[in-house]
JSON list of C-alpha atoms in Angstrom, two decimals:
[
{"chain": "A", "resi": 29, "resn": "UNK", "atom": "CA", "xyz": [0.00, 0.00, 0.00]},
{"chain": "A", "resi": 30, "resn": "UNK", "atom": "CA", "xyz": [2.86, 2.35, 0.84]},
{"chain": "A", "resi": 31, "resn": "UNK", "atom": "CA", "xyz": [4.42, 1.77, -2.59]},
{"chain": "A", "resi": 32, "resn": "UNK", "atom": "CA", "xyz": [1.11, 2.51, -4.32]},
{"chain": "A", "resi": 33, "resn": "UNK", "atom": "CA", "xyz": [0.65, 5.78, -2.43]},
{"chain": "A", "resi": 34, "resn": "UNK", "atom": "CA", "xyz": [4.22, 6.85, -3.18]},
{"chain": "A", "resi": 35, "resn": "UNK", "atom": "CA", "xyz": [3.77, 6.17, -6.91]},
{"chain": "A", "resi": 36, "resn": "UNK", "atom": "CA", "xyz": [0.42, 7.98, -6.88]},
{"chain": "A", "resi": 37, "resn": "UNK", "atom": "CA", "xyz": [1.89, 11.10, -5.25]},
{"chain": "A", "resi": 38, "resn": "UNK", "atom": "CA", "xyz": [4.85, 11.14, -7.63]},
{"chain": "A", "resi": 39, "resn": "UNK", "atom": "CA", "xyz": [2.59, 10.79, -10.68]},
{"chain": "A", "resi": 40, "resn": "UNK", "atom": "CA", "xyz": [0.21, 13.44, -9.38]},
{"chain": "A", "resi": 41, "resn": "UNK", "atom": "CA", "xyz": [3.09, 15.90, -8.99]},
{"chain": "A", "resi": 42, "resn": "UNK", "atom": "CA", "xyz": [4.43, 15.09, -12.46]},
{"chain": "A", "resi": 43, "resn": "UNK", "atom": "CA", "xyz": [0.99, 15.55, -14.01]},
{"chain": "A", "resi": 44, "resn": "UNK", "atom": "CA", "xyz": [0.40, 18.95, -12.47]},
{"chain": "A", "resi": 45, "resn": "UNK", "atom": "CA", "xyz": [3.85, 20.09, -13.61]},
{"chain": "A", "resi": 46, "resn": "UNK", "atom": "CA", "xyz": [3.08, 19.14, -17.22]},
{"chain": "A", "resi": 47, "resn": "UNK", "atom": "CA", "xyz": [0.93, 21.88, -18.74]},
{"chain": "A", "resi": 48, "resn": "UNK", "atom": "CA", "xyz": [0.57, 20.02, -22.04]},
{"chain": "A", "resi": 49, "resn": "UNK", "atom": "CA", "xyz": [-1.13, 17.12, -20.25]},
{"chain": "A", "resi": 50, "resn": "UNK", "atom": "CA", "xyz": [-3.41, 19.40, -18.24]},
{"chain": "A", "resi": 51, "resn": "UNK", "atom": "CA", "xyz": [-4.56, 21.15, -21.42]},
{"chain": "A", "resi": 52, "resn": "UNK", "atom": "CA", "xyz": [-5.49, 17.78, -22.92]},
{"chain": "A", "resi": 53, "resn": "UNK", "atom": "CA", "xyz": [-7.73, 17.05, -19.96]},
{"chain": "A", "resi": 54, "resn": "UNK", "atom": "CA", "xyz": [-9.80, 20.21, -20.30]},
{"chain": "A", "resi": 55, "resn": "UNK", "atom": "CA", "xyz": [-9.91, 20.76, -24.06]},
{"chain": "A", "resi": 56, "resn": "UNK", "atom": "CA", "xyz": [-12.58, 18.11, -24.68]},
{"chain": "A", "resi": 57, "resn": "UNK", "atom": "CA", "xyz": [-15.16, 19.29, -22.11]},
{"chain": "A", "resi": 58, "resn": "UNK", "atom": "CA", "xyz": [-14.42, 22.84, -23.23]},
{"chain": "A", "resi": 59, "resn": "UNK", "atom": "CA", "xyz": [-15.15, 21.97, -26.85]},
{"chain": "A", "resi": 60, "resn": "UNK", "atom": "CA", "xyz": [-18.29, 20.07, -25.82]},
{"chain": "A", "resi": 61, "resn": "UNK", "atom": "CA", "xyz": [-19.57, 23.12, -23.95]},
{"chain": "A", "resi": 62, "resn": "UNK", "atom": "CA", "xyz": [-18.84, 25.51, -26.82]},
{"chain": "A", "resi": 63, "resn": "UNK", "atom": "CA", "xyz": [-20.37, 23.29, -29.50]},
{"chain": "A", "resi": 64, "resn": "UNK", "atom": "CA", "xyz": [-23.46, 22.52, -27.41]},
{"chain": "A", "resi": 65, "resn": "UNK", "atom": "CA", "xyz": [-24.01, 26.07, -26.20]},
{"chain": "A", "resi": 66, "resn": "UNK", "atom": "CA", "xyz": [-23.21, 28.07, -29.31]},
{"chain": "A", "resi": 67, "resn": "UNK", "atom": "CA", "xyz": [-23.57, 25.66, -32.24]},
{"chain": "A", "resi": 68, "resn": "UNK", "atom": "CA", "xyz": [-26.21, 23.11, -31.28]},
{"chain": "A", "resi": 69, "resn": "UNK", "atom": "CA", "xyz": [-27.45, 20.17, -33.33]},
{"chain": "A", "resi": 70, "resn": "UNK", "atom": "CA", "xyz": [-30.00, 20.62, -36.08]},
{"chain": "A", "resi": 71, "resn": "UNK", "atom": "CA", "xyz": [-29.51, 17.33, -37.92]},
{"chain": "A", "resi": 72, "resn": "UNK", "atom": "CA", "xyz": [-32.46, 14.97, -37.87]},
{"chain": "A", "resi": 73, "resn": "UNK", "atom": "CA", "xyz": [-32.05, 12.08, -35.44]},
{"chain": "A", "resi": 74, "resn": "UNK", "atom": "CA", "xyz": [-29.27, 13.76, -33.45]},
{"chain": "A", "resi": 75, "resn": "UNK", "atom": "CA", "xyz": [-29.88, 14.32, -29.74]},
{"chain": "A", "resi": 76, "resn": "UNK", "atom": "CA", "xyz": [-29.15, 17.54, -27.88]},
{"chain": "A", "resi": 77, "resn": "UNK", "atom": "CA", "xyz": [-26.27, 15.69, -26.16]},
{"chain": "A", "resi": 78, "resn": "UNK", "atom": "CA", "xyz": [-24.60, 14.75, -29.45]},
{"chain": "A", "resi": 79, "resn": "UNK", "atom": "CA", "xyz": [-21.48, 16.88, -28.98]},
{"chain": "A", "resi": 80, "resn": "UNK", "atom": "CA", "xyz": [-21.24, 16.00, -25.28]},
{"chain": "A", "resi": 81, "resn": "UNK", "atom": "CA", "xyz": [-21.28, 12.26, -25.95]},
{"chain": "A", "resi": 82, "resn": "UNK", "atom": "CA", "xyz": [-18.88, 12.63, -28.87]},
{"chain": "A", "resi": 83, "resn": "UNK", "atom": "CA", "xyz": [-16.25, 14.61, -26.98]},
{"chain": "A", "resi": 84, "resn": "UNK", "atom": "CA", "xyz": [-16.66, 12.48, -23.84]},
{"chain": "A", "resi": 85, "resn": "UNK", "atom": "CA", "xyz": [-15.89, 9.35, -25.88]},
{"chain": "A", "resi": 86, "resn": "UNK", "atom": "CA", "xyz": [-12.92, 11.07, -27.48]},
{"chain": "A", "resi": 87, "resn": "UNK", "atom": "CA", "xyz": [-11.57, 12.17, -24.09]},
{"chain": "A", "resi": 88, "resn": "UNK", "atom": "CA", "xyz": [-11.73, 8.66, -22.64]},
{"chain": "A", "resi": 89, "resn": "UNK", "atom": "CA", "xyz": [-10.47, 7.02, -25.83]},
{"chain": "A", "resi": 90, "resn": "UNK", "atom": "CA", "xyz": [-7.64, 9.45, -26.55]},
{"chain": "A", "resi": 91, "resn": "UNK", "atom": "CA", "xyz": [-6.33, 11.39, -23.55]},
{"chain": "A", "resi": 92, "resn": "UNK", "atom": "CA", "xyz": [-6.54, 8.50, -21.10]},
{"chain": "A", "resi": 93, "resn": "UNK", "atom": "CA", "xyz": [-4.53, 6.30, -23.45]},
{"chain": "A", "resi": 94, "resn": "UNK", "atom": "CA", "xyz": [-1.75, 8.65, -24.50]},
{"chain": "A", "resi": 95, "resn": "UNK", "atom": "CA", "xyz": [-1.12, 10.23, -21.08]},
{"chain": "A", "resi": 96, "resn": "UNK", "atom": "CA", "xyz": [-0.31, 7.06, -19.08]},
{"chain": "A", "resi": 97, "resn": "UNK", "atom": "CA", "xyz": [1.55, 5.64, -22.09]},
{"chain": "A", "resi": 98, "resn": "UNK", "atom": "CA", "xyz": [3.93, 8.59, -22.10]},
{"chain": "A", "resi": 99, "resn": "UNK", "atom": "CA", "xyz": [4.23, 8.65, -18.29]},
{"chain": "A", "resi": 100, "resn": "UNK", "atom": "CA", "xyz": [5.19, 4.99, -18.06]},
{"chain": "A", "resi": 101, "resn": "UNK", "atom": "CA", "xyz": [7.57, 5.22, -21.03]},
{"chain": "A", "resi": 102, "resn": "UNK", "atom": "CA", "xyz": [9.29, 8.14, -19.29]},
{"chain": "A", "resi": 103, "resn": "UNK", "atom": "CA", "xyz": [9.63, 6.02, -16.14]},
{"chain": "A", "resi": 104, "resn": "UNK", "atom": "CA", "xyz": [11.35, 3.42, -18.28]},
{"chain": "A", "resi": 105, "resn": "UNK", "atom": "CA", "xyz": [13.63, 5.98, -19.94]},
{"chain": "A", "resi": 106, "resn": "UNK", "atom": "CA", "xyz": [14.63, 7.37, -16.54]},
{"chain": "A", "resi": 107, "resn": "UNK", "atom": "CA", "xyz": [15.14, 3.86, -15.14]},
{"chain": "A", "resi": 108, "resn": "UNK", "atom": "CA", "xyz": [12.54, 4.64, -12.46]},
{"chain": "A", "resi": 109, "resn": "UNK", "atom": "CA", "xyz": [10.49, 1.61, -13.46]},
{"chain": "A", "resi": 110, "resn": "UNK", "atom": "CA", "xyz": [13.48, -0.73, -13.23]},
{"chain": "A", "resi": 111, "resn": "UNK", "atom": "CA", "xyz": [14.26, 0.63, -9.76]},
{"chain": "A", "resi": 112, "resn": "UNK", "atom": "CA", "xyz": [10.66, 0.02, -8.65]},
{"chain": "A", "resi": 113, "resn": "UNK", "atom": "CA", "xyz": [10.74, -3.53, -10.00]},
{"chain": "A", "resi": 114, "resn": "UNK", "atom": "CA", "xyz": [14.03, -4.23, -8.21]},
{"chain": "A", "resi": 115, "resn": "UNK", "atom": "CA", "xyz": [12.43, -2.86, -5.04]},
{"chain": "A", "resi": 116, "resn": "UNK", "atom": "CA", "xyz": [9.75, -5.52, -5.26]},
{"chain": "A", "resi": 117, "resn": "UNK", "atom": "CA", "xyz": [6.86, -3.35, -6.47]},
{"chain": "A", "resi": 118, "resn": "UNK", "atom": "CA", "xyz": [4.15, -5.63, -7.86]},
{"chain": "A", "resi": 119, "resn": "UNK", "atom": "CA", "xyz": [2.33, -5.00, -11.13]},
{"chain": "A", "resi": 120, "resn": "UNK", "atom": "CA", "xyz": [-0.97, -4.17, -9.42]},
{"chain": "A", "resi": 121, "resn": "UNK", "atom": "CA", "xyz": [0.76, -1.74, -7.05]},
{"chain": "A", "resi": 122, "resn": "UNK", "atom": "CA", "xyz": [2.41, 0.13, -9.89]},
{"chain": "A", "resi": 123, "resn": "UNK", "atom": "CA", "xyz": [-0.78, 0.13, -11.94]},
{"chain": "A", "resi": 124, "resn": "UNK", "atom": "CA", "xyz": [-2.90, 1.42, -9.05]},
{"chain": "A", "resi": 125, "resn": "UNK", "atom": "CA", "xyz": [-0.44, 4.20, -8.34]},
{"chain": "A", "resi": 126, "resn": "UNK", "atom": "CA", "xyz": [-0.20, 5.38, -11.94]},
{"chain": "A", "resi": 127, "resn": "UNK", "atom": "CA", "xyz": [-3.82, 4.84, -12.94]},
{"chain": "A", "resi": 128, "resn": "UNK", "atom": "CA", "xyz": [-5.16, 6.37, -9.74]},
{"chain": "A", "resi": 129, "resn": "UNK", "atom": "CA", "xyz": [-4.12, 9.83, -10.94]},
{"chain": "A", "resi": 130, "resn": "UNK", "atom": "CA", "xyz": [-5.78, 9.42, -14.32]},
{"chain": "A", "resi": 131, "resn": "UNK", "atom": "CA", "xyz": [-8.93, 7.90, -12.85]},
{"chain": "A", "resi": 132, "resn": "UNK", "atom": "CA", "xyz": [-9.19, 10.90, -10.54]},
{"chain": "A", "resi": 133, "resn": "UNK", "atom": "CA", "xyz": [-8.95, 13.15, -13.59]},
{"chain": "A", "resi": 134, "resn": "UNK", "atom": "CA", "xyz": [-11.50, 10.98, -15.40]},
{"chain": "A", "resi": 135, "resn": "UNK", "atom": "CA", "xyz": [-13.93, 11.39, -12.51]},
{"chain": "A", "resi": 136, "resn": "UNK", "atom": "CA", "xyz": [-13.50, 15.16, -12.56]},
{"chain": "A", "resi": 137, "resn": "UNK", "atom": "CA", "xyz": [-13.83, 15.52, -16.34]},
{"chain": "A", "resi": 138, "resn": "UNK", "atom": "CA", "xyz": [-16.61, 12.94, -16.54]},
{"chain": "A", "resi": 139, "resn": "UNK", "atom": "CA", "xyz": [-18.51, 14.93, -13.93]},
{"chain": "A", "resi": 140, "resn": "UNK", "atom": "CA", "xyz": [-18.10, 18.02, -16.10]},
{"chain": "A", "resi": 141, "resn": "UNK", "atom": "CA", "xyz": [-19.61, 16.19, -19.08]},
{"chain": "A", "resi": 142, "resn": "UNK", "atom": "CA", "xyz": [-22.60, 14.91, -17.12]},
{"chain": "A", "resi": 143, "resn": "UNK", "atom": "CA", "xyz": [-23.15, 18.37, -15.62]},
{"chain": "A", "resi": 144, "resn": "UNK", "atom": "CA", "xyz": [-23.84, 19.58, -19.17]},
{"chain": "A", "resi": 145, "resn": "UNK", "atom": "CA", "xyz": [-26.87, 17.25, -19.29]},
{"chain": "A", "resi": 146, "resn": "UNK", "atom": "CA", "xyz": [-29.25, 18.84, -16.76]},
{"chain": "A", "resi": 147, "resn": "UNK", "atom": "CA", "xyz": [-32.31, 17.58, -18.60]},
{"chain": "A", "resi": 148, "resn": "UNK", "atom": "CA", "xyz": [-31.41, 13.97, -17.70]},
{"chain": "A", "resi": 149, "resn": "UNK", "atom": "CA", "xyz": [-32.34, 12.38, -14.39]},
{"chain": "A", "resi": 150, "resn": "UNK", "atom": "CA", "xyz": [-29.62, 12.17, -11.75]},
{"chain": "A", "resi": 151, "resn": "UNK", "atom": "CA", "xyz": [-29.69, 8.36, -11.97]},
{"chain": "A", "resi": 152, "resn": "UNK", "atom": "CA", "xyz": [-29.15, 8.54, -15.73]},
{"chain": "A", "resi": 153, "resn": "UNK", "atom": "CA", "xyz": [-26.21, 10.90, -15.35]},
{"chain": "A", "resi": 154, "resn": "UNK", "atom": "CA", "xyz": [-24.67, 8.54, -12.77]},
{"chain": "A", "resi": 155, "resn": "UNK", "atom": "CA", "xyz": [-25.01, 5.66, -15.23]},
{"chain": "A", "resi": 156, "resn": "UNK", "atom": "CA", "xyz": [-23.26, 7.73, -17.89]},
{"chain": "A", "resi": 157, "resn": "UNK", "atom": "CA", "xyz": [-20.49, 8.64, -15.46]},
{"chain": "A", "resi": 158, "resn": "UNK", "atom": "CA", "xyz": [-20.09, 5.01, -14.38]},
{"chain": "A", "resi": 159, "resn": "UNK", "atom": "CA", "xyz": [-19.70, 3.83, -17.98]},
{"chain": "A", "resi": 160, "resn": "UNK", "atom": "CA", "xyz": [-17.14, 6.56, -18.65]},
{"chain": "A", "resi": 161, "resn": "UNK", "atom": "CA", "xyz": [-15.18, 5.60, -15.53]},
{"chain": "A", "resi": 162, "resn": "UNK", "atom": "CA", "xyz": [-15.11, 1.95, -16.61]},
{"chain": "A", "resi": 163, "resn": "UNK", "atom": "CA", "xyz": [-13.93, 3.13, -20.00]},
{"chain": "A", "resi": 164, "resn": "UNK", "atom": "CA", "xyz": [-11.26, 5.15, -18.21]},
{"chain": "A", "resi": 165, "resn": "UNK", "atom": "CA", "xyz": [-10.02, 1.96, -16.55]},
{"chain": "A", "resi": 166, "resn": "UNK", "atom": "CA", "xyz": [-9.76, 0.27, -19.95]},
{"chain": "A", "resi": 167, "resn": "UNK", "atom": "CA", "xyz": [-7.98, 3.24, -21.53]},
{"chain": "A", "resi": 168, "resn": "UNK", "atom": "CA", "xyz": [-5.51, 3.55, -18.68]},
{"chain": "A", "resi": 169, "resn": "UNK", "atom": "CA", "xyz": [-4.69, -0.15, -18.93]},
{"chain": "A", "resi": 170, "resn": "UNK", "atom": "CA", "xyz": [-4.19, 0.15, -22.68]},
{"chain": "A", "resi": 171, "resn": "UNK", "atom": "CA", "xyz": [-2.00, 3.21, -22.21]},
{"chain": "A", "resi": 172, "resn": "UNK", "atom": "CA", "xyz": [0.05, 1.38, -19.58]},
{"chain": "A", "resi": 173, "resn": "UNK", "atom": "CA", "xyz": [0.58, -1.54, -21.96]},
{"chain": "A", "resi": 174, "resn": "UNK", "atom": "CA", "xyz": [1.75, 0.82, -24.70]},
{"chain": "A", "resi": 175, "resn": "UNK", "atom": "CA", "xyz": [4.10, 2.55, -22.28]},
{"chain": "A", "resi": 176, "resn": "UNK", "atom": "CA", "xyz": [5.60, -0.75, -21.17]},
{"chain": "A", "resi": 177, "resn": "UNK", "atom": "CA", "xyz": [6.07, -2.21, -24.64]},
{"chain": "A", "resi": 178, "resn": "UNK", "atom": "CA", "xyz": [7.15, 0.91, -26.55]},
{"chain": "A", "resi": 179, "resn": "UNK", "atom": "CA", "xyz": [10.81, 1.35, -27.35]},
{"chain": "A", "resi": 180, "resn": "UNK", "atom": "CA", "xyz": [11.00, 4.81, -25.74]},
{"chain": "A", "resi": 181, "resn": "UNK", "atom": "CA", "xyz": [8.94, 7.86, -24.80]},
{"chain": "A", "resi": 182, "resn": "UNK", "atom": "CA", "xyz": [8.77, 9.16, -28.36]},
{"chain": "A", "resi": 183, "resn": "UNK", "atom": "CA", "xyz": [7.48, 5.83, -29.63]},
{"chain": "A", "resi": 184, "resn": "UNK", "atom": "CA", "xyz": [4.93, 5.70, -26.81]},
{"chain": "A", "resi": 185, "resn": "UNK", "atom": "CA", "xyz": [3.66, 9.14, -27.81]},
{"chain": "A", "resi": 186, "resn": "UNK", "atom": "CA", "xyz": [3.26, 8.12, -31.45]},
{"chain": "A", "resi": 187, "resn": "UNK", "atom": "CA", "xyz": [1.64, 4.76, -30.75]},
{"chain": "A", "resi": 188, "resn": "UNK", "atom": "CA", "xyz": [-0.58, 6.11, -27.97]},
{"chain": "A", "resi": 189, "resn": "UNK", "atom": "CA", "xyz": [-1.81, 8.92, -30.19]},
{"chain": "A", "resi": 190, "resn": "UNK", "atom": "CA", "xyz": [-2.50, 6.58, -33.11]},
{"chain": "A", "resi": 191, "resn": "UNK", "atom": "CA", "xyz": [-4.38, 4.03, -30.97]},
{"chain": "A", "resi": 192, "resn": "UNK", "atom": "CA", "xyz": [-6.25, 6.82, -29.20]},
{"chain": "A", "resi": 193, "resn": "UNK", "atom": "CA", "xyz": [-7.39, 8.35, -32.48]},
{"chain": "A", "resi": 194, "resn": "UNK", "atom": "CA", "xyz": [-8.52, 4.92, -33.71]},
{"chain": "A", "resi": 195, "resn": "UNK", "atom": "CA", "xyz": [-10.61, 4.23, -30.61]},
{"chain": "A", "resi": 196, "resn": "UNK", "atom": "CA", "xyz": [-11.68, 7.83, -30.06]},
{"chain": "A", "resi": 197, "resn": "UNK", "atom": "CA", "xyz": [-12.83, 8.69, -33.59]},
{"chain": "A", "resi": 198, "resn": "UNK", "atom": "CA", "xyz": [-14.21, 5.24, -34.42]},
{"chain": "A", "resi": 199, "resn": "UNK", "atom": "CA", "xyz": [-17.49, 5.64, -32.49]},
{"chain": "A", "resi": 200, "resn": "UNK", "atom": "CA", "xyz": [-18.06, 9.07, -34.02]},
{"chain": "A", "resi": 201, "resn": "UNK", "atom": "CA", "xyz": [-17.68, 7.63, -37.54]},
{"chain": "A", "resi": 202, "resn": "UNK", "atom": "CA", "xyz": [-19.93, 4.76, -36.51]},
{"chain": "A", "resi": 203, "resn": "UNK", "atom": "CA", "xyz": [-22.75, 7.22, -35.92]},
{"chain": "A", "resi": 204, "resn": "UNK", "atom": "CA", "xyz": [-22.88, 7.76, -39.67]},
{"chain": "A", "resi": 205, "resn": "UNK", "atom": "CA", "xyz": [-21.77, 4.36, -40.99]},
{"chain": "A", "resi": 206, "resn": "UNK", "atom": "CA", "xyz": [-23.45, 1.10, -39.96]},
{"chain": "A", "resi": 207, "resn": "UNK", "atom": "CA", "xyz": [-20.53, -1.10, -41.02]},
{"chain": "A", "resi": 208, "resn": "UNK", "atom": "CA", "xyz": [-18.07, 0.92, -38.92]},
{"chain": "A", "resi": 209, "resn": "UNK", "atom": "CA", "xyz": [-20.48, 0.84, -36.00]},
{"chain": "A", "resi": 210, "resn": "UNK", "atom": "CA", "xyz": [-20.64, -2.96, -36.14]},
{"chain": "A", "resi": 211, "resn": "UNK", "atom": "CA", "xyz": [-16.84, -3.24, -36.31]},
{"chain": "A", "resi": 212, "resn": "UNK", "atom": "CA", "xyz": [-16.36, -1.00, -33.29]},
{"chain": "A", "resi": 213, "resn": "UNK", "atom": "CA", "xyz": [-19.12, -2.70, -31.29]},
{"chain": "A", "resi": 214, "resn": "UNK", "atom": "CA", "xyz": [-16.50, -4.97, -29.71]},
{"chain": "A", "resi": 215, "resn": "UNK", "atom": "CA", "xyz": [-14.52, -2.01, -28.34]},
{"chain": "A", "resi": 216, "resn": "UNK", "atom": "CA", "xyz": [-15.37, -0.24, -25.09]},
{"chain": "A", "resi": 217, "resn": "UNK", "atom": "CA", "xyz": [-15.42, 3.24, -26.66]},
{"chain": "A", "resi": 218, "resn": "UNK", "atom": "CA", "xyz": [-18.43, 2.23, -28.76]},
{"chain": "A", "resi": 219, "resn": "UNK", "atom": "CA", "xyz": [-20.35, 1.06, -25.71]},
{"chain": "A", "resi": 220, "resn": "UNK", "atom": "CA", "xyz": [-20.52, 4.09, -23.44]},
{"chain": "A", "resi": 221, "resn": "UNK", "atom": "CA", "xyz": [-24.06, 4.63, -22.18]},
{"chain": "A", "resi": 222, "resn": "UNK", "atom": "CA", "xyz": [-25.48, 7.99, -23.22]},
{"chain": "A", "resi": 223, "resn": "UNK", "atom": "CA", "xyz": [-29.00, 6.80, -24.01]},
{"chain": "A", "resi": 224, "resn": "UNK", "atom": "CA", "xyz": [-31.11, 3.61, -24.11]},
{"chain": "A", "resi": 225, "resn": "UNK", "atom": "CA", "xyz": [-31.00, 3.32, -20.32]},
{"chain": "A", "resi": 226, "resn": "UNK", "atom": "CA", "xyz": [-33.37, 0.34, -20.34]},
{"chain": "A", "resi": 227, "resn": "UNK", "atom": "CA", "xyz": [-30.81, -1.85, -22.14]},
{"chain": "A", "resi": 228, "resn": "UNK", "atom": "CA", "xyz": [-27.39, -1.28, -20.61]},
{"chain": "A", "resi": 229, "resn": "UNK", "atom": "CA", "xyz": [-26.35, -4.81, -19.64]},
{"chain": "A", "resi": 230, "resn": "UNK", "atom": "CA", "xyz": [-24.75, -5.77, -22.97]},
{"chain": "A", "resi": 231, "resn": "UNK", "atom": "CA", "xyz": [-22.74, -2.56, -23.16]},
{"chain": "A", "resi": 232, "resn": "UNK", "atom": "CA", "xyz": [-21.43, -2.95, -19.63]},
{"chain": "A", "resi": 233, "resn": "UNK", "atom": "CA", "xyz": [-20.46, -6.56, -20.34]},
{"chain": "A", "resi": 234, "resn": "UNK", "atom": "CA", "xyz": [-18.48, -5.49, -23.43]},
{"chain": "A", "resi": 235, "resn": "UNK", "atom": "CA", "xyz": [-16.62, -2.83, -21.42]},
{"chain": "A", "resi": 236, "resn": "UNK", "atom": "CA", "xyz": [-15.86, -5.28, -18.59]},
{"chain": "A", "resi": 237, "resn": "UNK", "atom": "CA", "xyz": [-14.58, -7.91, -21.04]},
{"chain": "A", "resi": 238, "resn": "UNK", "atom": "CA", "xyz": [-12.29, -5.28, -22.57]},
{"chain": "A", "resi": 239, "resn": "UNK", "atom": "CA", "xyz": [-10.97, -4.45, -19.08]},
{"chain": "A", "resi": 240, "resn": "UNK", "atom": "CA", "xyz": [-10.37, -8.14, -18.26]},
{"chain": "A", "resi": 241, "resn": "UNK", "atom": "CA", "xyz": [-8.43, -8.74, -21.48]},
{"chain": "A", "resi": 242, "resn": "UNK", "atom": "CA", "xyz": [-6.33, -5.61, -21.05]},
{"chain": "A", "resi": 243, "resn": "UNK", "atom": "CA", "xyz": [-5.58, -6.48, -17.42]},
{"chain": "A", "resi": 244, "resn": "UNK", "atom": "CA", "xyz": [-4.18, -9.87, -18.47]},
{"chain": "A", "resi": 245, "resn": "UNK", "atom": "CA", "xyz": [-2.06, -8.26, -21.19]},
{"chain": "A", "resi": 246, "resn": "UNK", "atom": "CA", "xyz": [-0.76, -5.63, -18.75]},
{"chain": "A", "resi": 247, "resn": "UNK", "atom": "CA", "xyz": [0.30, -8.26, -16.20]},
{"chain": "A", "resi": 248, "resn": "UNK", "atom": "CA", "xyz": [2.09, -10.16, -18.96]},
{"chain": "A", "resi": 249, "resn": "UNK", "atom": "CA", "xyz": [3.84, -7.00, -20.22]},
{"chain": "A", "resi": 250, "resn": "UNK", "atom": "CA", "xyz": [4.90, -5.96, -16.71]},
{"chain": "A", "resi": 251, "resn": "UNK", "atom": "CA", "xyz": [6.23, -9.43, -16.00]},
{"chain": "A", "resi": 252, "resn": "UNK", "atom": "CA", "xyz": [8.15, -9.42, -19.29]},
{"chain": "A", "resi": 253, "resn": "UNK", "atom": "CA", "xyz": [9.86, -6.15, -18.38]},
{"chain": "A", "resi": 254, "resn": "UNK", "atom": "CA", "xyz": [10.63, -7.50, -14.93]},
{"chain": "A", "resi": 255, "resn": "UNK", "atom": "CA", "xyz": [12.52, -10.51, -16.32]}
]
């Protein structure tokens, strides 16, 4: 527990020192607010929350992948990760310490997105927030895997950005293309719950399966770097 807290504090300090990362966290809710408030949606079949759901999915699928990927790759470049491994830090301790910071940010930003939906019931907004938080777990795991397996910090940035764009923009394209929507139906970013609150079980199962698979891959990647 002490190791987890120490890693969490270190990562929290590093995050707040990095202005580029902080900007990434707030640009998506900012864009959602501007587009919803000043542009609006006039296309037939589009809900009033169209821009909110779109930018929320992009935030979870992009920022929460690239940020931990770069952070962990930097730990590797600085030999901090090797030192932690030699000190006996387990994979779940390291993951909890690193991901705790990004999940805290996800809770804050997710709350900002749901606050833009005052016309929904409180229970519905909590369901939306819960699905986004689960997505945040999946994205953080994926980012951690990229950070562990990338050659260096620069490679982690490139790969994390590419994967984030794939998962972040995919659901948006799927709104207009049925074939794309079916392809992305297996990914967690396509299954966030913004509507259809009477049929959420399947979407939650897909997200949880994604998390389980990514957790197994992370443990394998961490063990590989430990050897």
